[in-house]
PDB file of C-alpha atoms and ligand atoms in Angstrom:
ATOM      1  CA  MET A   1      -2.481  -5.660  15.134  1.00 87.00           C
ATOM      2  CA  SER A   2      -2.537  -5.913  11.355  1.00 92.00           C
ATOM      3  CA  LEU A   3       1.182  -5.175  11.170  1.00 97.00           C
ATOM      4  CA  THR A   4       3.927  -5.152  13.780  1.00 98.00           C
ATOM      5  CA  ILE A   5       7.516  -4.222  13.010  1.00 98.00           C
ATOM      6  CA  GLU A   6      10.062  -4.729  15.780  1.00 98.00           C
ATOM      7  CA  SER A   7      13.633  -3.436  15.695  1.00 98.00           C
ATOM      8  CA  LEU A   8      13.985  -3.802  11.952  1.00 98.00           C
ATOM      9  CA  SER A   9      17.429  -2.961  10.573  1.00 98.00           C
ATOM     10  CA  HIS A  10      18.506  -3.177   6.957  1.00 98.00           C
ATOM     11  CA  GLN A  11      21.851  -2.636   5.259  1.00 97.00           C
ATOM     12  CA  ILE A  12      22.443  -2.115   1.568  1.00 95.00           C
ATOM     13  CA  THR A  13      25.583  -2.163  -0.509  1.00 92.00           C
ATOM     14  CA  ASP A  14      25.721   0.504  -3.182  1.00 85.00           C
ATOM     15  CA  GLY A  15      28.434   2.405  -5.054  1.00 85.00           C
ATOM     16  CA  HIS A  16      29.600   3.947  -1.777  1.00 82.00           C
ATOM     17  CA  GLY A  17      29.933   0.631   0.042  1.00 90.00           C
ATOM     18  CA  GLN A  18      27.718  -0.563   2.878  1.00 93.00           C
ATOM     19  CA  ARG A  19      25.006   1.714   4.180  1.00 92.00           C
ATOM     20  CA  GLN A  20      22.578   1.333   7.062  1.00 95.00           C
ATOM     21  CA  LEU A  21      19.268   2.118   5.405  1.00 97.00           C
ATOM     22  CA  LEU A  22      17.002   1.207   8.339  1.00 98.00           C
ATOM     23  CA  SER A  23      18.155   1.235  11.981  1.00 98.00           C
ATOM     24  CA  ASP A  24      16.011  -0.279  14.681  1.00 98.00           C
ATOM     25  CA  VAL A  25      12.698   0.637  13.058  1.00 98.00           C
ATOM     26  CA  SER A  26       9.533  -0.263  14.973  1.00 98.00           C
ATOM     27  CA  LEU A  27       5.910   0.303  14.019  1.00 98.00           C
ATOM     28  CA  ALA A  28       2.498  -1.068  14.957  1.00 97.00           C
ATOM     29  CA  VAL A  29      -0.530  -0.608  12.729  1.00 97.00           C
ATOM     30  CA  GLY A  30      -3.986  -1.630  13.928  1.00 96.00           C
ATOM     31  CA  ALA A  31      -6.986  -2.717  11.860  1.00 95.00           C
ATOM     32  CA  GLY A  32      -8.435   0.213   9.942  1.00 94.00           C
ATOM     33  CA  GLU A  33      -5.561   2.470  10.912  1.00 96.00           C
ATOM     34  CA  CYS A  34      -4.092   4.731   8.219  1.00 96.00           C
ATOM     35  CA  ILE A  35      -0.388   5.531   8.373  1.00 97.00           C
ATOM     36  CA  GLY A  36       1.339   8.140   6.230  1.00 97.00           C
ATOM     37  CA  LEU A  37       5.021   7.453   5.538  1.00 97.00           C
ATOM     38  CA  MET A  38       7.166  10.380   4.454  1.00 97.00           C
ATOM     39  CA  GLY A  39      10.860  10.838   3.821  1.00 97.00           C
ATOM     40  CA  ASP A  40      13.361  12.126   1.301  1.00 96.00           C
ATOM     41  CA  SER A  41      13.990  10.306  -1.933  1.00 94.00           C
ATOM     42  CA  GLY A  42      16.350   7.414  -1.187  1.00 93.00           C
ATOM     43  CA  SER A  43      15.505   7.328   2.535  1.00 96.00           C
ATOM     44  CA  GLY A  44      14.255   3.748   2.251  1.00 96.00           C
ATOM     45  CA  LYS A  45      10.467   4.014   2.073  1.00 96.00           C
ATOM     46  CA  THR A  46      10.023   1.587  -0.826  1.00 95.00           C
ATOM     47  CA  THR A  47      12.554  -0.771   0.734  1.00 96.00           C
ATOM     48  CA  LEU A  48      10.498  -0.762   3.952  1.00 97.00           C
ATOM     49  CA  LEU A  49       7.340  -1.599   1.981  1.00 96.00           C
ATOM     50  CA  ASN A  50       9.209  -4.379   0.145  1.00 95.00           C
ATOM     51  CA  LEU A  51      10.330  -5.848   3.471  1.00 96.00           C
ATOM     52  CA  ILE A  52       6.752  -5.716   4.805  1.00 96.00           C
ATOM     53  CA  ALA A  53       5.530  -7.396   1.615  1.00 94.00           C
ATOM     54  CA  GLY A  54       8.134 -10.153   1.942  1.00 92.00           C
ATOM     55  CA  LEU A  55       9.691  -9.136  -1.377  1.00 90.00           C
ATOM     56  CA  GLU A  56      13.097  -8.635   0.255  1.00 93.00           C
ATOM     57  CA  PRO A  57      14.620 -10.862   2.917  1.00 94.00           C
ATOM     58  CA  ILE A  58      14.608  -9.531   6.487  1.00 96.00           C
ATOM     59  CA  GLN A  59      18.179  -9.080   7.753  1.00 97.00           C
ATOM     60  CA  GLN A  60      17.508  -8.121  11.337  1.00 97.00           C
ATOM     61  CA  GLY A  61      14.379  -7.617  13.408  1.00 98.00           C
ATOM     62  CA  GLN A  62      10.868  -8.984  13.081  1.00 97.00           C
ATOM     63  CA  ILE A  63       7.806  -8.296  10.991  1.00 97.00           C
ATOM     64  CA  THR A  64       4.464  -9.832  11.909  1.00 97.00           C
ATOM     65  CA  LEU A  65       1.779  -9.537   9.265  1.00 95.00           C
ATOM     66  CA  ALA A  66      -1.790 -10.537  10.177  1.00 90.00           C
ATOM     67  CA  GLY A  67      -0.437 -12.706  12.998  1.00 91.00           C
ATOM     68  CA  VAL A  68       2.238 -14.430  10.886  1.00 93.00           C
ATOM     69  CA  LEU A  69       5.897 -13.992  11.819  1.00 95.00           C
ATOM     70  CA  MET A  70       7.397 -13.449   8.383  1.00 93.00           C
ATOM     71  CA  ALA A  71      10.929 -14.661   9.114  1.00 90.00           C
ATOM     72  CA  GLN A  72       9.485 -18.082   9.914  1.00 91.00           C
ATOM     73  CA  ALA A  73       7.535 -18.344   6.668  1.00 91.00           C
ATOM     74  CA  ASN A  74       8.997 -20.082   3.609  1.00 91.00           C
ATOM     75  CA  ASP A  75       8.636 -18.720   0.057  1.00 90.00           C
ATOM     76  CA  LYS A  76       5.393 -20.575  -0.546  1.00 93.00           C
ATOM     77  CA  GLN A  77       3.894 -19.329   2.724  1.00 92.00           C
ATOM     78  CA  LEU A  78       5.036 -15.780   1.986  1.00 91.00           C
ATOM     79  CA  SER A  79       3.426 -15.833  -1.415  1.00 91.00           C
ATOM     80  CA  GLU A  80       0.216 -17.184   0.140  1.00 92.00           C
ATOM     81  CA  LEU A  81       0.371 -14.461   2.814  1.00 92.00           C
ATOM     82  CA  ARG A  82       0.727 -11.811   0.084  1.00 92.00           C
ATOM     83  CA  LYS A  83      -2.216 -13.220  -1.850  1.00 92.00           C
ATOM     84  CA  GLN A  84      -4.509 -13.590   1.163  1.00 93.00           C
ATOM     85  CA  LYS A  85      -3.688 -10.694   3.458  1.00 95.00           C
ATOM     86  CA  LEU A  86      -1.922  -8.001   1.486  1.00 96.00           C
ATOM     87  CA  GLY A  87      -2.936  -5.462  -1.115  1.00 94.00           C
ATOM     88  CA  ILE A  88      -0.249  -3.497  -2.913  1.00 93.00           C
ATOM     89  CA  ILE A  89      -0.677  -0.355  -4.978  1.00 92.00           C
ATOM     90  CA  PHE A  90       2.452   0.416  -6.958  1.00 83.00           C
ATOM     91  CA  GLN A  91       3.278   3.865  -8.193  1.00 73.00           C
ATOM     92  CA  GLN A  92       3.234   2.629 -11.778  1.00 74.00           C
ATOM     93  CA  TYR A  93      -0.198   1.020 -11.244  1.00 74.00           C
ATOM     94  CA  ASN A  94       0.989  -2.344 -12.672  1.00 83.00           C
ATOM     95  CA  LEU A  95      -2.369  -3.105 -14.259  1.00 92.00           C
ATOM     96  CA  LEU A  96      -2.536  -5.967 -16.739  1.00 94.00           C
ATOM     97  CA  SER A  97      -2.899  -4.451 -20.203  1.00 94.00           C
ATOM     98  CA  SER A  98      -4.452  -7.556 -21.743  1.00 97.00           C
ATOM     99  CA  LEU A  99      -7.321  -7.504 -19.254  1.00 97.00           C
ATOM    100  CA  SER A 100     -10.302  -5.157 -19.159  1.00 97.00           C
ATOM    101  CA  VAL A 101     -10.782  -2.875 -16.149  1.00 97.00           C
ATOM    102  CA  GLN A 102     -13.381  -5.289 -14.813  1.00 97.00           C
ATOM    103  CA  ASP A 103     -11.023  -8.286 -15.099  1.00 97.00           C
ATOM    104  CA  ASN A 104      -8.158  -6.304 -13.589  1.00 97.00           C
ATOM    105  CA  ILE A 105     -10.320  -5.549 -10.533  1.00 97.00           C
ATOM    106  CA  ALA A 106     -11.362  -9.196 -10.196  1.00 97.00           C
ATOM    107  CA  PHE A 107      -7.813 -10.469 -10.699  1.00 95.00           C
ATOM    108  CA  SER A 108      -6.384 -10.245  -7.164  1.00 92.00           C
ATOM    109  CA  ALA A 109      -9.632 -11.505  -5.643  1.00 96.00           C
ATOM    110  CA  LYS A 110      -9.621 -14.560  -7.929  1.00 96.00           C
ATOM    111  CA  LEU A 111      -5.966 -15.143  -7.132  1.00 93.00           C
ATOM    112  CA  ALA A 112      -6.862 -15.180  -3.434  1.00 93.00           C
ATOM    113  CA  GLY A 113      -9.807 -17.511  -4.137  1.00 94.00           C
ATOM    114  CA  ARG A 114     -12.147 -14.873  -2.765  1.00 93.00           C
ATOM    115  CA  TYR A 115     -13.902 -13.396  -5.801  1.00 96.00           C
ATOM    116  CA  ASP A 116     -17.074 -11.567  -4.892  1.00 96.00           C
ATOM    117  CA  ALA A 117     -18.886  -9.979  -7.839  1.00 96.00           C
ATOM    118  CA  ASP A 118     -20.997  -7.778  -5.560  1.00 96.00           C
ATOM    119  CA  LEU A 119     -17.919  -6.388  -3.821  1.00 95.00           C
ATOM    120  CA  CYS A 120     -16.229  -5.689  -7.168  1.00 96.00           C
ATOM    121  CA  ARG A 121     -19.329  -3.828  -8.313  1.00 95.00           C
ATOM    122  CA  GLU A 122     -19.486  -1.903  -5.050  1.00 92.00           C
ATOM    123  CA  LEU A 123     -15.796  -0.929  -5.293  1.00 93.00           C
ATOM    124  CA  ALA A 124     -16.243   0.240  -8.884  1.00 95.00           C
ATOM    125  CA  GLN A 125     -19.220   2.300  -7.788  1.00 93.00           C
ATOM    126  CA  GLN A 126     -17.440   3.861  -4.808  1.00 88.00           C
ATOM    127  CA  LEU A 127     -14.372   4.679  -6.896  1.00 88.00           C
ATOM    128  CA  GLU A 128     -16.547   6.046  -9.716  1.00 89.00           C
ATOM    129  CA  ILE A 129     -15.123   3.793 -12.423  1.00 94.00           C
ATOM    130  CA  GLU A 130     -18.333   1.922 -13.295  1.00 96.00           C
ATOM    131  CA  SER A 131     -18.447   3.438 -16.762  1.00 97.00           C
ATOM    132  CA  LEU A 132     -14.914   2.185 -17.504  1.00 97.00           C
ATOM    133  CA  LEU A 133     -15.365  -1.514 -16.719  1.00 97.00           C
ATOM    134  CA  THR A 134     -15.183  -2.797 -20.289  1.00 97.00           C
ATOM    135  CA  GLN A 135     -12.287  -0.529 -21.293  1.00 97.00           C
ATOM    136  CA  TYR A 136      -8.609  -1.519 -21.286  1.00 97.00           C
ATOM    137  CA  PRO A 137      -5.928   0.218 -19.170  1.00 96.00           C
ATOM    138  CA  GLN A 138      -4.263   1.813 -22.247  1.00 95.00           C
ATOM    139  CA  THR A 139      -7.350   4.005 -22.760  1.00 95.00           C
ATOM    140  CA  LEU A 140      -7.527   5.431 -19.208  1.00 94.00           C
ATOM    141  CA  SER A 141      -6.167   8.612 -17.645  1.00 90.00           C
ATOM    142  CA  GLY A 142      -3.695   8.553 -14.738  1.00 85.00           C
ATOM    143  CA  GLY A 143      -6.401   9.282 -12.163  1.00 85.00           C
ATOM    144  CA  GLU A 144      -8.640   6.572 -13.614  1.00 90.00           C
ATOM    145  CA  LEU A 145      -5.795   4.027 -13.654  1.00 91.00           C
ATOM    146  CA  GLN A 146      -5.045   4.840 -10.039  1.00 89.00           C
ATOM    147  CA  ARG A 147      -8.637   4.263  -8.985  1.00 90.00           C
ATOM    148  CA  VAL A 148      -8.683   0.932 -10.864  1.00 94.00           C
ATOM    149  CA  ALA A 149      -5.451  -0.038  -9.062  1.00 93.00           C
ATOM    150  CA  ILE A 150      -7.132   0.750  -5.721  1.00 92.00           C
ATOM    151  CA  ALA A 151     -10.195  -1.321  -6.627  1.00 94.00           C
ATOM    152  CA  ARG A 152      -7.964  -4.200  -7.674  1.00 95.00           C
ATOM    153  CA  ALA A 153      -5.976  -4.066  -4.435  1.00 93.00           C
ATOM    154  CA  MET A 154      -9.160  -3.944  -2.329  1.00 92.00           C
ATOM    155  CA  SER A 155     -11.140  -6.653  -4.165  1.00 94.00           C
ATOM    156  CA  ALA A 156      -9.301  -9.447  -2.321  1.00 93.00           C
ATOM    157  CA  GLN A 157     -10.222  -7.805   1.017  1.00 92.00           C
ATOM    158  CA  PRO A 158      -6.660  -7.463   2.335  1.00 95.00           C
ATOM    159  CA  LYS A 159      -5.885  -6.973   6.017  1.00 94.00           C
ATOM    160  CA  LEU A 160      -3.144  -4.540   5.070  1.00 97.00           C
ATOM    161  CA  LEU A 161      -2.842  -2.269   2.079  1.00 96.00           C
ATOM    162  CA  LEU A 162       0.552  -0.892   1.052  1.00 96.00           C
ATOM    163  CA  ALA A 163       0.467   2.106  -1.263  1.00 95.00           C
ATOM    164  CA  ASP A 164       3.694   3.533  -2.671  1.00 94.00           C
ATOM    165  CA  GLU A 165       3.098   7.143  -3.698  1.00 90.00           C
ATOM    166  CA  PRO A 166      -0.321   6.322  -5.125  1.00 88.00           C
ATOM    167  CA  THR A 167      -0.959   9.960  -5.973  1.00 84.00           C
ATOM    168  CA  GLY A 168       2.507  10.739  -7.300  1.00 80.00           C
ATOM    169  CA  ASN A 169       1.274  11.240 -10.858  1.00 74.00           C
ATOM    170  CA  LEU A 170      -1.938  13.074 -10.048  1.00 79.00           C
ATOM    171  CA  ASP A 171      -2.759  16.768  -9.817  1.00 81.00           C
ATOM    172  CA  ASP A 172      -3.789  18.157  -6.404  1.00 84.00           C
ATOM    173  CA  ASN A 173      -7.501  17.876  -7.073  1.00 83.00           C
ATOM    174  CA  ASN A 174      -7.371  14.279  -8.235  1.00 80.00           C
ATOM    175  CA  SER A 175      -4.923  13.265  -5.557  1.00 85.00           C
ATOM    176  CA  HIS A 176      -7.237  14.576  -2.815  1.00 87.00           C
ATOM    177  CA  ARG A 177     -10.167  12.809  -4.367  1.00 84.00           C
ATOM    178  CA  VAL A 178      -8.298   9.499  -4.714  1.00 85.00           C
ATOM    179  CA  VAL A 179      -6.941   9.637  -1.157  1.00 90.00           C
ATOM    180  CA  ALA A 180     -10.356  10.517   0.281  1.00 89.00           C
ATOM    181  CA  LEU A 181     -11.892   7.549  -1.567  1.00 86.00           C
ATOM    182  CA  LEU A 182      -9.056   5.285  -0.453  1.00 90.00           C
ATOM    183  CA  MET A 183      -9.462   6.312   3.213  1.00 92.00           C
ATOM    184  CA  LYS A 184     -13.222   5.792   3.078  1.00 90.00           C
ATOM    185  CA  LEU A 185     -12.758   2.329   1.567  1.00 89.00           C
ATOM    186  CA  VAL A 186     -10.113   1.073   3.994  1.00 92.00           C
ATOM    187  CA  LYS A 187     -12.075   2.417   6.984  1.00 94.00           C
ATOM    188  CA  SER A 188     -15.273   0.690   5.864  1.00 91.00           C
ATOM    189  CA  HIS A 189     -13.416  -2.616   5.334  1.00 91.00           C
ATOM    190  CA  ASP A 190     -11.280  -2.305   8.486  1.00 94.00           C
ATOM    191  CA  THR A 191      -8.152  -2.576   6.346  1.00 95.00           C
ATOM    192  CA  ALA A 192      -4.919  -1.097   7.672  1.00 97.00           C
ATOM    193  CA  LEU A 193      -3.134   1.290   5.303  1.00 97.00           C
ATOM    194  CA  VAL A 194       0.522   2.251   4.993  1.00 98.00           C
ATOM    195  CA  LEU A 195       0.765   4.996   2.409  1.00 97.00           C
ATOM    196  CA  VAL A 196       4.007   6.514   1.165  1.00 96.00           C
ATOM    197  CA  THR A 197       3.652  10.100   0.071  1.00 94.00           C
ATOM    198  CA  HIS A 198       5.766  13.175  -0.614  1.00 91.00           C
ATOM    199  CA  SER A 199       2.717  15.386  -0.101  1.00 90.00           C
ATOM    200  CA  VAL A 200       2.259  16.936   3.358  1.00 91.00           C
ATOM    201  CA  HIS A 201      -1.376  17.532   2.443  1.00 89.00           C
ATOM    202  CA  VAL A 202      -1.968  13.872   1.686  1.00 92.00           C
ATOM    203  CA  ALA A 203      -0.049  12.846   4.820  1.00 94.00           C
ATOM    204  CA  ALA A 204      -2.175  15.242   6.878  1.00 93.00           C
ATOM    205  CA  THR A 205      -5.298  13.213   6.076  1.00 93.00           C
ATOM    206  CA  MET A 206      -3.839  10.013   7.594  1.00 95.00           C
ATOM    207  CA  ASP A 207      -4.424   8.980  11.240  1.00 95.00           C
ATOM    208  CA  LYS A 208      -0.679   9.055  11.980  1.00 96.00           C
ATOM    209  CA  ARG A 209       2.371  10.314  10.119  1.00 97.00           C
ATOM    210  CA  TYR A 210       5.878   8.907  10.261  1.00 98.00           C
ATOM    211  CA  GLN A 211       9.080  10.361   8.863  1.00 97.00           C
ATOM    212  CA  LEU A 212      11.941   8.166   7.698  1.00 98.00           C
ATOM    213  CA  ALA A 213      15.326   9.928   7.896  1.00 97.00           C
ATOM    214  CA  ASN A 214      18.832   8.594   8.487  1.00 96.00           C
ATOM    215  CA  GLY A 215      17.423   5.134   8.997  1.00 97.00           C
ATOM    216  CA  GLN A 216      15.150   6.235  11.854  1.00 98.00           C
ATOM    217  CA  LEU A 217      11.371   6.125  11.740  1.00 98.00           C
ATOM    218  CA  THR A 218       9.821   8.902  13.826  1.00 97.00           C
ATOM    219  CA  LEU A 219       6.203   9.652  14.632  1.00 97.00           C
ATOM    220  CA  VAL A 220       5.675  13.204  13.389  1.00 94.00           C
ATOM    221  CA  ASN A 221       2.476  14.180  15.144  1.00 77.00           C
ATOM    222  CA  GLN A 222      -1.000  12.913  15.750  1.00 61.00           C
ATOM    223  CA  SER A 223      -3.832  14.313  13.681  1.00 55.00           C
ATOM    224  CA  PRO A 224      -6.693  15.795  15.701  1.00 54.00           C
ATOM    225  CA  LYS A 225      -9.515  13.354  16.410  1.00 53.00           C
ATOM    226  CA  ARG A 226     -12.078  13.455  13.647  1.00 52.00           C
ATOM    227  CA  ASP A 227     -15.794  13.094  14.274  1.00 47.00           C
ATOM    228  CA  GLY A 228     -17.450   9.934  12.897  1.00 41.00           C
TER     229      GLY A 228
HETATM  230  N1  ATP B   1      18.742  -3.942  -3.433  1.00 93.46           N
HETATM  231  C1  ATP B   1      19.412  -2.807  -3.334  1.00 93.46           C
HETATM  232  N2  ATP B   1      20.749  -2.773  -3.483  1.00 93.46           N
HETATM  233  C2  ATP B   1      21.450  -1.617  -3.359  1.00 93.46           C
HETATM  234  N3  ATP B   1      20.863  -0.445  -3.106  1.00 93.46           N
HETATM  235  C3  ATP B   1      19.536  -0.420  -2.959  1.00 93.46           C
HETATM  236  C4  ATP B   1      18.729  -1.578  -3.060  1.00 93.46           C
HETATM  237  N4  ATP B   1      17.441  -1.227  -2.860  1.00 93.46           N
HETATM  238  C5  ATP B   1      17.454   0.090  -2.646  1.00 93.46           C
HETATM  239  N5  ATP B   1      18.685   0.580  -2.696  1.00 93.46           N
HETATM  240  C6  ATP B   1      19.082   1.954  -2.424  1.00 93.46           C
HETATM  241  O1  ATP B   1      18.514   2.252  -1.166  1.00 93.46           O
HETATM  242  C7  ATP B   1      18.117   3.598  -1.101  1.00 93.46           C
HETATM  243  C8  ATP B   1      16.668   3.663  -0.716  1.00 93.46           C
HETATM  244  O2  ATP B   1      15.862   3.254  -1.783  1.00 93.46           O
HETATM  245  P1  ATP B   1      14.289   3.291  -1.712  1.00 93.46           P
HETATM  246  O3  ATP B   1      13.789   2.903  -3.048  1.00 93.46           O
HETATM  247  O4  ATP B   1      13.827   2.499  -0.567  1.00 93.46           O
HETATM  248  O5  ATP B   1      14.045   4.847  -1.417  1.00 93.46           O
HETATM  249  P2  ATP B   1      12.687   5.663  -1.334  1.00 93.46           P
HETATM  250  O6  ATP B   1      12.640   6.302   0.021  1.00 93.46           O
HETATM  251  O7  ATP B   1      11.552   4.809  -1.736  1.00 93.46           O
HETATM  252  O8  ATP B   1      12.936   6.815  -2.409  1.00 93.46           O
HETATM  253  P3  ATP B   1      11.904   7.537  -3.432  1.00 93.46           P
HETATM  254  O9  ATP B   1      11.167   8.553  -2.619  1.00 93.46           O
HETATM  255  O10 ATP B   1      12.798   8.163  -4.435  1.00 93.46           O
HETATM  256  O11 ATP B   1      11.021   6.492  -4.022  1.00 93.46           O
HETATM  257  C9  ATP B   1      18.423   4.204  -2.453  1.00 93.46           C
HETATM  258  O12 ATP B   1      19.640   4.896  -2.333  1.00 93.46           O
HETATM  259  C10 ATP B   1      18.547   2.990  -3.372  1.00 93.46           C
HETATM  260  O13 ATP B   1      19.457   3.247  -4.403  1.00 93.46           O
HETATM  261 MG1   MG B   2      10.246   4.795  -3.386  1.00 93.46          MG
END
């Protein structure tokens, strides 16, 4: 399994006092498997991704990422785990404005000590951003930025890719195109994908869909087997 979550519970303290955000959440994601994560605003989707990424401490339960039990890892090991095994696509893209598109794509791979110029070229080609490589993020459209963010996350060949509403700022056409490209990429690299989305159409293209509500994670329904 690329990711295993066992009986994860998480409490937060907000203006209304203590609240159980996640109760006994379990999930297993295999290599190359694509999971759609849905749920109302404030239901805890981003918090769940942050816990998986080791960006928030685990209160209760266990998360195993690429064979590593996260609760047993120290800060240095967690940061190494993130660099080596995890790709993250943030809703706000988080590209580095001082770097060209090309250098943004290479960035995470270099950080992981796994830079492969051929792979970067191939990703740029597959995501149709070859003509943008020497430009800077400020000059790109939302759909272009999103595709660069995908290329950057994939260039380090992560075992697991977390994507938090990656199509939130895109129109229907572009969001379908970006998700189709993303699915094709993760499948061909055997990368597991957990994708947060508010779009039922985007969720419908994933292998499995989960709904987060009242702290509970529920499998919604299985998509019909696709050919090929
Ligand atoms: N560290 C924290 N301290 C207190 N409250 C928090 C903390 N992190 C998140 N929350 C609260 O937890 C709830 C869930 O937040 P989260 O960002 O996970 O929701 P979400 O499902 O991603 O929502 P959206 O769809 O709007 O992005 C929100 O009510 C938020 O205010
Ligand atoms: Mg969120």
